[in-house]
Amino acid sequence: MKTLYFEGAGMAEADVSKATVGNCRIRTAFHLDDGKAVYLEINGTERTRYSSPKVFQWRYTGFVDSCHYITDDVPNDDSNKHSIAVRNVTHFEYTEAEILRYVNSLGASFDAIKVLPDLAGYRVFREKYSNNGLERYNYGDLFQFDPELLARREAVYQYYYELEKAEGQKYPNFSLWTVEGDPGALHLLRHFPSTPQTAHNTHWIIRVDTGETLEDWIAMATETYLGKYGC
C-alpha cells in the first residue's frame, strides 16, 4: 500500500483532533506522479453556530492553509510564486478519505494517508539543510514508519510523565523528541525548578533500539550537552 504520512503539527489532545484524523493541524511534503515535490498544510475546524453554512457543510471541515510546489529557486519564495490551486478547492470534510482525495487531485496516486503522532518521528522541516529549497524538507512519501519504535518511545514518555507526577509536579514539563537521522535515539530535556537561583535544565540521549525493556532504555540514558536551553 502506498501511504502518505503527515506530521501532526497541532494539538493532538484537542477535541477536533481526537474526533477526526488525529490532529487539528497537519502538514507534509511529497512527490507527485510526475516527480514534482509539493508542500501541503491543512487545518481542521469544528462547526459552531456562528459558522457559515456555505463553508462549514460538515461538522469538521479541513482548510488548505498552504499548498505549493517545492523548488530550488534562489531566493526562494515557493509559497507565493509556486502556489497550487485545484479548481478553487480550499476546504472539504476533515476525514482521511477526503484528504486523500485532495492529495490525489494534485496529481498523485496514494492509497492512504496517515497522520502520525509526535513521537513517530516525522517532521516535515529538516533541522539542518543546505538551502531553502528541496533539501529543506523531509518527505512523507519516503518516511519509514516503525510502529515498534513508536511504542518504545511512548513507553519512555509515559515513564517520565509518571515520574514527574510522583515528584509532585501537577503539570509535568519535560520534553521528549526524536533525534533527526537516528531513529533509535531520543532527546530528553528536564527542567528542575528548585529555586530561582538553582533552577536548571538537563539533557539526556536515550536509546530505544538497544535492549528489550523499558528498564533497559531508561538505564542507558546518557547525559549530554544539547547546546541550547541552558544545557
Tab-separated table of C-alpha atoms in Angstrom:
chain	number	residue	atom	x	y	z
A	1	MET	CA	0.000	0.000	0.000
A	2	LYS	CA	1.283	3.450	-0.928
A	3	THR	CA	0.767	5.666	2.138
A	4	LEU	CA	1.452	9.367	2.531
A	5	TYR	CA	2.395	10.302	6.089
A	6	PHE	CA	1.523	13.645	7.659
A	7	GLU	CA	3.103	15.322	10.652
A	8	GLY	CA	0.632	16.167	13.377
A	9	ALA	CA	1.677	19.779	13.979
A	10	GLY	CA	-1.169	20.995	16.186
A	11	MET	CA	-2.686	19.925	19.498
A	12	ALA	CA	-3.325	16.184	19.447
A	13	GLU	CA	-5.482	16.452	22.592
A	14	ALA	CA	-7.907	18.959	21.049
A	15	ASP	CA	-11.468	17.693	20.607
A	16	VAL	CA	-11.342	18.158	16.839
A	17	SER	CA	-8.092	16.179	16.694
A	18	LYS	CA	-9.476	13.214	18.625
A	19	ALA	CA	-12.733	13.235	16.660
A	20	THR	CA	-11.111	13.265	13.233
A	21	VAL	CA	-7.685	12.321	11.862
A	22	GLY	CA	-5.568	12.612	14.996
A	23	ASN	CA	-4.519	16.248	14.791
A	24	CYS	CA	-6.168	19.580	14.004
A	25	ARG	CA	-3.155	20.839	12.046
A	26	ILE	CA	-1.316	18.528	9.651
A	27	ARG	CA	1.452	19.027	7.121
A	28	THR	CA	3.611	17.008	4.767
A	29	ALA	CA	5.858	17.151	1.723
A	30	PHE	CA	5.605	14.565	-1.037
A	31	HIS	CA	6.137	13.811	-4.709
A	32	LEU	CA	3.539	13.782	-7.461
A	33	ASP	CA	3.490	11.061	-10.088
A	34	ASP	CA	5.462	13.337	-12.415
A	35	GLY	CA	8.206	13.768	-9.807
A	36	LYS	CA	7.371	17.324	-8.718
A	37	ALA	CA	7.633	17.985	-4.981
A	38	VAL	CA	4.740	19.551	-3.070
A	39	TYR	CA	4.261	21.030	0.408
A	40	LEU	CA	0.775	20.763	1.893
A	41	GLU	CA	-0.643	22.032	5.192
A	42	ILE	CA	-4.262	21.618	6.317
A	43	ASN	CA	-6.139	22.863	9.396
A	44	GLY	CA	-9.226	21.133	10.783
A	45	THR	CA	-12.011	23.157	12.411
A	46	GLU	CA	-15.290	22.229	14.106
A	47	ARG	CA	-18.502	23.946	13.011
A	48	THR	CA	-20.179	26.246	15.515
A	49	ARG	CA	-23.488	28.090	15.458
A	50	TYR	CA	-21.607	31.138	14.158
A	51	SER	CA	-20.046	29.304	11.202
A	52	SER	CA	-21.135	29.963	7.647
A	53	PRO	CA	-23.303	27.034	6.463
A	54	LYS	CA	-21.978	27.553	2.935
A	55	VAL	CA	-18.443	26.828	4.104
A	56	PHE	CA	-18.995	24.552	7.072
A	57	GLN	CA	-21.108	21.935	5.334
A	58	TRP	CA	-19.756	19.272	7.684
A	59	ARG	CA	-19.237	19.111	11.431
A	60	TYR	CA	-15.464	19.089	10.856
A	61	THR	CA	-14.017	20.993	7.920
A	62	GLY	CA	-10.467	20.906	6.621
A	63	PHE	CA	-8.997	24.129	5.205
A	64	VAL	CA	-5.957	24.163	2.931
A	65	ASP	CA	-3.602	26.587	4.650
A	66	SER	CA	-0.695	26.144	2.232
A	67	CYS	CA	-0.186	24.128	-0.932
A	68	HIS	CA	2.738	24.813	-3.238
A	69	TYR	CA	5.424	23.240	-5.372
A	70	ILE	CA	8.854	22.960	-3.792
A	71	THR	CA	11.677	24.304	-5.931
A	72	ASP	CA	15.334	25.248	-5.625
A	73	ASP	CA	14.668	28.860	-6.632
A	74	VAL	CA	17.142	31.356	-5.172
A	75	PRO	CA	15.920	33.460	-3.486
A	76	ASN	CA	13.132	31.070	-2.549
A	77	ASP	CA	9.501	32.160	-2.275
A	78	ASP	CA	7.722	28.941	-3.211
A	79	SER	CA	4.630	29.600	-1.077
A	80	ASN	CA	3.825	32.705	-3.134
A	81	LYS	CA	5.420	32.054	-6.521
A	82	HIS	CA	4.503	28.376	-6.865
A	83	SER	CA	1.153	28.146	-5.100
A	84	ILE	CA	-1.190	25.396	-6.347
A	85	ALA	CA	-4.902	25.971	-6.865
A	86	VAL	CA	-7.056	22.927	-7.604
A	87	ARG	CA	-10.330	24.051	-9.160
A	88	ASN	CA	-10.689	26.580	-6.324
A	89	VAL	CA	-10.935	23.768	-3.764
A	90	THR	CA	-9.878	25.255	-0.423
A	91	HIS	CA	-11.943	23.225	2.055
A	92	PHE	CA	-13.562	19.811	2.432
A	93	GLU	CA	-14.731	17.376	5.078
A	94	TYR	CA	-11.877	16.740	7.509
A	95	THR	CA	-11.541	12.976	7.080
A	96	GLU	CA	-8.772	10.716	5.848
A	97	ALA	CA	-10.818	9.856	2.761
A	98	GLU	CA	-11.318	13.482	1.721
A	99	ILE	CA	-7.736	14.451	2.493
A	100	LEU	CA	-6.595	11.543	0.325
A	101	ARG	CA	-8.958	12.666	-2.425
A	102	TYR	CA	-7.490	16.162	-2.320
A	103	VAL	CA	-3.895	14.907	-2.339
A	104	ASN	CA	-4.521	12.700	-5.349
A	105	SER	CA	-6.285	15.529	-7.174
A	106	LEU	CA	-2.916	17.294	-7.236
A	107	GLY	CA	-1.524	14.542	-9.460
A	108	ALA	CA	-0.576	11.799	-7.004
A	109	SER	CA	-1.796	8.227	-6.621
A	110	PHE	CA	-1.642	7.280	-2.953
A	111	ASP	CA	-3.761	4.509	-1.456
A	112	ALA	CA	-3.996	6.059	2.003
A	113	ILE	CA	-2.922	8.934	4.224
A	114	LYS	CA	-1.967	8.668	7.884
A	115	VAL	CA	-1.404	11.412	10.443
A	116	LEU	CA	1.426	10.421	12.739
A	117	PRO	CA	1.721	11.237	16.449
A	118	ASP	CA	4.568	13.377	17.694
A	119	LEU	CA	6.866	10.524	18.716
A	120	ALA	CA	6.550	8.727	15.386
A	121	GLY	CA	9.490	10.886	14.339
A	122	TYR	CA	8.223	12.519	11.144
A	123	ARG	CA	8.951	16.247	10.868
A	124	VAL	CA	8.310	17.903	7.544
A	125	PHE	CA	11.010	20.540	8.071
A	126	ARG	CA	14.580	19.354	8.492
A	127	GLU	CA	16.643	20.696	11.362
A	128	LYS	CA	19.702	21.031	9.112
A	129	TYR	CA	19.677	21.791	5.401
A	130	SER	CA	21.934	23.483	2.876
A	131	ASN	CA	19.295	25.645	1.174
A	132	ASN	CA	15.655	26.680	1.424
A	133	GLY	CA	14.537	24.501	-1.474
A	134	LEU	CA	14.193	20.771	-1.961
A	135	GLU	CA	16.622	19.878	0.818
A	136	ARG	CA	14.690	21.785	3.448
A	137	TYR	CA	12.039	19.068	3.688
A	138	ASN	CA	11.572	15.520	4.905
A	139	TYR	CA	9.153	13.778	2.561
A	140	GLY	CA	6.104	11.952	3.884
A	141	ASP	CA	6.058	9.531	0.964
A	142	LEU	CA	9.637	8.457	1.762
A	143	PHE	CA	9.298	8.243	5.560
A	144	GLN	CA	9.706	4.778	7.078
A	145	PHE	CA	7.147	4.481	9.877
A	146	ASP	CA	8.135	1.970	12.578
A	147	PRO	CA	5.234	1.096	14.953
A	148	GLU	CA	7.548	-0.822	17.302
A	149	LEU	CA	9.875	2.149	17.765
A	150	LEU	CA	6.850	4.387	18.335
A	151	ALA	CA	5.590	2.065	21.076
A	152	ARG	CA	9.006	2.116	22.761
A	153	ARG	CA	9.236	5.905	22.607
A	154	GLU	CA	5.743	6.280	24.048
A	155	ALA	CA	6.638	3.918	26.900
A	156	VAL	CA	9.602	6.160	27.758
A	157	TYR	CA	7.346	9.224	27.615
A	158	GLN	CA	4.840	7.634	29.977
A	159	TYR	CA	7.630	6.695	32.403
A	160	TYR	CA	8.851	10.281	32.747
A	161	TYR	CA	5.313	11.640	32.862
A	162	GLU	CA	4.504	9.402	35.807
A	163	LEU	CA	7.883	10.125	37.413
A	164	GLU	CA	7.334	13.877	37.422
A	165	LYS	CA	3.789	13.434	38.720
A	166	ALA	CA	5.200	11.319	41.539
A	167	GLU	CA	7.746	14.056	42.232
A	168	GLY	CA	4.880	16.438	42.881
A	169	GLN	CA	4.588	18.276	39.588
A	170	LYS	CA	0.924	18.894	38.786
A	171	TYR	CA	1.832	19.501	35.144
A	172	PRO	CA	4.935	17.557	34.046
A	173	ASN	CA	7.084	19.830	31.889
A	174	PHE	CA	9.774	17.609	30.401
A	175	SER	CA	10.301	17.379	26.632
A	176	LEU	CA	10.925	14.156	24.712
A	177	TRP	CA	11.570	14.145	20.982
A	178	THR	CA	13.267	12.060	18.314
A	179	VAL	CA	16.807	12.640	17.071
A	180	GLU	CA	16.839	13.572	13.404
A	181	GLY	CA	18.726	10.980	11.378
A	182	ASP	CA	18.883	8.487	14.272
A	183	PRO	CA	15.516	6.700	14.728
A	184	GLY	CA	16.705	4.706	17.729
A	185	ALA	CA	17.567	7.768	19.828
A	186	LEU	CA	15.506	10.243	21.843
A	187	HIS	CA	16.249	13.650	23.307
A	188	LEU	CA	15.070	14.087	26.891
A	189	LEU	CA	15.043	17.582	28.407
A	190	ARG	CA	14.001	18.046	32.034
A	191	HIS	CA	13.600	21.280	33.982
A	192	PHE	CA	14.465	21.319	37.668
A	193	PRO	CA	12.982	24.465	39.286
A	194	SER	CA	14.395	24.037	42.797
A	195	THR	CA	14.714	27.790	43.428
A	196	PRO	CA	15.119	30.746	41.083
A	197	GLN	CA	18.846	30.622	41.851
A	198	THR	CA	19.329	26.871	41.320
A	199	ALA	CA	16.777	26.127	38.574
A	200	HIS	CA	18.360	24.370	35.642
A	201	ASN	CA	17.737	22.161	32.622
A	202	THR	CA	19.400	18.827	31.969
A	203	HIS	CA	19.537	16.932	28.676
A	204	TRP	CA	19.951	13.202	28.006
A	205	ILE	CA	20.057	10.903	24.992
A	206	ILE	CA	18.027	7.727	25.429
A	207	ARG	CA	18.373	4.790	23.048
A	208	VAL	CA	15.340	2.569	22.487
A	209	ASP	CA	16.918	0.353	19.833
A	210	THR	CA	19.181	-1.431	22.337
A	211	GLY	CA	17.698	-3.717	24.973
A	212	GLU	CA	14.173	-5.072	25.113
A	213	THR	CA	12.557	-3.499	28.178
A	214	LEU	CA	11.723	-0.051	29.472
A	215	GLU	CA	14.211	-0.624	32.278
A	216	ASP	CA	16.930	-1.234	29.687
A	217	TRP	CA	16.196	2.009	27.834
A	218	ILE	CA	15.994	4.150	30.974
A	219	ALA	CA	19.201	2.657	32.356
A	220	MET	CA	21.086	3.616	29.187
A	221	ALA	CA	20.136	7.307	29.341
A	222	THR	CA	23.299	9.371	28.864
A	223	GLU	CA	23.559	12.983	29.957
A	224	THR	CA	24.853	15.064	27.045
A	225	TYR	CA	25.363	18.680	26.033
A	226	LEU	CA	22.465	19.983	23.943
A	227	GLY	CA	23.801	23.425	23.135
A	228	LYS	CA	20.609	25.335	23.903
A	229	TYR	CA	18.042	25.838	26.667
A	230	GLY	CA	20.946	26.311	29.070
A	231	CYS	CA	22.178	22.727	28.949
